[in-house]
Amino acid sequence: MADLPENVLTELGFRYDPSDLYQQVIGDVLHACQTMDLPRHLQLILAQPKNEIIMHFPVQLDSGEYKLFKGYRVQHNNILGPYKGGLRFHAGVSLDHVKSLAVLMTMKNSLVRLPLGGAKGGVQVDPRSLSQDELMRVSRRFTSAMGDNIGPDYDIPAPDVGTGAQIMAWIADTYVNMSPATTRWTGQAVVTGKPVEFGGSQGREKATGQGVVYILEELLPEMGIDLNGMTYSLVGYGNVGSWVARLLTPHQSVLKCVIDHTGAIINEKGIDPVKLAAHVDEMGGVGGYEAADEMTEDEFYKTRVDLMVPAALEQMIDARKAEMVNCKVVAEAANAPTTPPGERILKDRGISILPAILCNSGGVTVSYFEWRQNRQAESWDEETVDKNLRRHMYAAAQRVKLAAHRYECDMRTAAYCAALDQIDKVYKIRGIFP
Ligand code: GLU
């Protein structure tokens, strides 16, 4: 990530704080705007979300007690189309995080050329602390709190960390039940990432991981890494990490080590992705997996691999970890996993970064396919979904390469430039109301 262009942030009243995630993300966007010499008013518009909604809502727990929950929906920009982006259920959800992730949605949707804007939301809760019934009540009550701030033509949420197909089904069901009977079925398209039986798309569950693998197939060979026999490590083994691992198996890539909140594990001969996924399903994390040895966090980062894939939360690769990282390429499957000081160190050490808005845009791309299928009352087979996803990911990778060449910049700045190019064009065509 780039240093903060302070002038625009100062004009908007930000108190300069380089450790703040929002300022880091906006810093990157503004750096790309300045690389392209984009108009100042566009920089000001993009440096703040359009709407920031904070909701407090009570839910009854199984014990009979009531608890007050805090939910967010941040709608960053909708110049390209309806707002789109996930909902996160996590104890660390804050306005600052949701705002940052909403900006990244605007950027990735534009980079992949989806006719969608950017948004993000969430509830500050550890979903593992709730029973299934409590989780359902939180999801339904959060949906009613969001009310008309979401809708199939306006803002379309999706899964993110701590949410999944079941929660999307509860949200869609609540929304549909709150809609007038005559338009009820169009209401199903209010969220994507639903179960296939209830309007979901084939290939959506694996989509983010599949998108990462398409990007690796497209870019790694020209960076001198053959997927066949390549060694790699994963930070996080949730939906994205485990699908990256499963989809790299046919390439004969070797998963050497994995770290998550329960520990770090290594097997020099390779870890079986499917068996590890079964262990994580049962135990809640990679810790205690029998077919690998335990290691410390520092040992994990120092382990030599060709590729490291951060697939967990933001700001994981800080300066300290970047000093230890021992790989040729970092592919950012998570959103904003590298801090600006971490990025500087990786660059100085000659480690290339495949930026998040390129690597992890496969999830929202298949979400877009789901939304299209719902609205056209169609259902595509998995082959069609994969073929279209591959096409979108390869085209996005080409755009990033072209921008890197044109602006003589690193891949992250290039990815933002390729995204901003489209946003700038549409602002120029549409003009600013009135
Ligand atoms: N939460 C995912 C992301 O960060 C998917 C968003 C969506 O499908 O709308 O890209």
XYZ file of C-alpha atoms in Angstrom, residues 130-275:
146
model
C -24.492 -18.189 19.103
C -26.763 -21.233 18.683
C -28.278 -21.852 15.220
C -31.605 -20.409 16.430
C -29.912 -17.294 17.811
C -27.963 -16.875 14.579
C -31.210 -17.077 12.614
C -32.897 -14.465 14.823
C -29.877 -12.126 14.530
C -29.871 -12.540 10.711
C -33.610 -11.919 10.378
C -33.675 -8.968 12.746
C -30.612 -7.436 11.060
C -32.434 -7.778 7.714
C -35.450 -5.933 9.046
C -33.172 -3.262 10.549
C -31.587 -2.734 7.104
C -35.138 -2.377 5.707
C -35.251 -0.480 2.424
C -31.514 0.174 2.524
C -31.137 -3.138 0.681
C -33.004 -4.425 -2.374
C -32.390 -6.303 -5.656
C -32.189 -3.033 -7.612
C -30.433 -1.058 -4.925
C -28.007 -2.909 -2.641
C -27.331 -6.643 -2.798
C -25.434 -8.219 0.146
C -23.584 -11.555 0.034
C -21.532 -13.799 2.328
C -18.224 -12.728 3.848
C -16.199 -13.830 6.903
C -18.526 -15.538 9.426
C -21.559 -15.730 7.124
C -22.560 -18.250 4.442
C -25.350 -19.726 2.367
C -27.677 -20.473 5.317
C -27.522 -16.886 6.605
C -28.167 -15.596 3.068
C -31.233 -17.885 2.885
C -32.604 -16.424 6.142
C -31.970 -12.885 4.886
C -33.674 -13.575 1.517
C -36.613 -15.297 3.234
C -37.074 -12.373 5.637
C -36.830 -9.825 2.839
C -39.254 -11.756 0.615
C -41.744 -12.001 3.494
C -41.479 -8.259 4.091
C -42.119 -7.546 0.347
C -45.530 -7.040 -1.257
C -46.965 -10.341 -2.533
C -46.957 -9.205 -6.178
C -43.208 -8.607 -6.319
C -42.275 -11.293 -3.841
C -40.184 -13.494 -6.120
C -38.020 -10.727 -7.488
C -37.082 -10.168 -3.828
C -35.031 -13.353 -3.833
C -32.297 -11.491 -5.721
C -31.742 -9.227 -2.685
C -28.744 -11.343 -1.669
C -26.336 -13.640 -3.481
C -24.466 -16.658 -2.148
C -27.764 -18.408 -1.382
C -28.060 -22.223 -1.263
C -28.409 -23.673 -4.795
C -31.860 -25.051 -3.892
C -33.074 -21.518 -3.074
C -31.855 -19.398 -5.985
C -28.127 -19.819 -5.422
C -25.656 -20.351 -8.263
C -23.579 -23.392 -9.035
C -19.960 -22.615 -8.270
C -20.641 -19.712 -5.862
C -19.309 -21.437 -2.759
C -15.883 -22.094 -4.287
C -15.914 -18.909 -6.412
C -13.431 -16.724 -4.519
C -10.914 -19.589 -4.300
C -11.552 -20.489 -7.944
C -10.908 -16.881 -8.976
C -7.605 -16.874 -7.056
C -6.543 -20.078 -8.850
C -7.436 -18.639 -12.294
C -5.256 -15.602 -11.495
C -2.390 -17.867 -10.390
C -2.717 -19.918 -13.603
C -2.610 -16.737 -15.646
C 0.190 -14.864 -13.885
C 2.547 -17.255 -12.075
C 4.121 -18.973 -15.119
C 5.313 -15.625 -16.499
C 6.748 -14.834 -13.044
C 8.839 -17.979 -13.294
C 6.699 -20.247 -11.090
C 5.308 -23.510 -12.438
C 2.130 -24.497 -10.587
C 3.145 -28.108 -11.027
C 5.312 -28.884 -8.006
C 5.061 -25.326 -6.604
C 5.147 -25.143 -2.791
C 2.791 -22.768 -1.005
C 1.541 -21.717 2.418
C -1.877 -20.497 3.486
C -2.851 -17.977 6.145
C -6.411 -18.980 7.065
C -8.311 -22.140 6.164
C -11.884 -20.899 5.859
C -13.925 -20.884 2.650
C -11.310 -19.097 0.516
C -8.157 -20.809 1.803
C -9.602 -24.310 1.703
C -10.960 -23.865 -1.844
C -7.641 -22.478 -3.106
C -5.989 -25.614 -1.706
C -8.576 -28.006 -3.153
C -8.419 -26.376 -6.587
C -4.604 -26.370 -6.669
C -4.532 -30.153 -6.088
C -4.979 -31.072 -9.798
C -1.929 -28.864 -10.553
C 0.193 -31.022 -8.186
C 1.040 -27.924 -6.115
C 2.288 -28.769 -2.611
C 0.551 -27.221 0.425
C 3.441 -27.077 2.865
C 2.085 -25.146 5.851
C -1.069 -23.470 7.140
C -1.751 -21.064 10.007
C -5.032 -19.943 11.558
C -6.371 -18.774 14.925
C -5.893 -22.293 16.373
C -2.234 -22.813 15.430
C 0.282 -23.445 12.650
C 1.029 -26.791 10.992
C 3.631 -28.093 8.520
C 4.210 -31.179 6.439
C 7.176 -30.967 4.039
C 5.634 -33.709 1.877
C 2.358 -31.821 1.530
C -0.921 -31.474 3.425
C -4.052 -33.095 1.963
C -6.541 -30.193 1.453
C -9.690 -32.328 1.662
C -8.627 -34.140 4.838
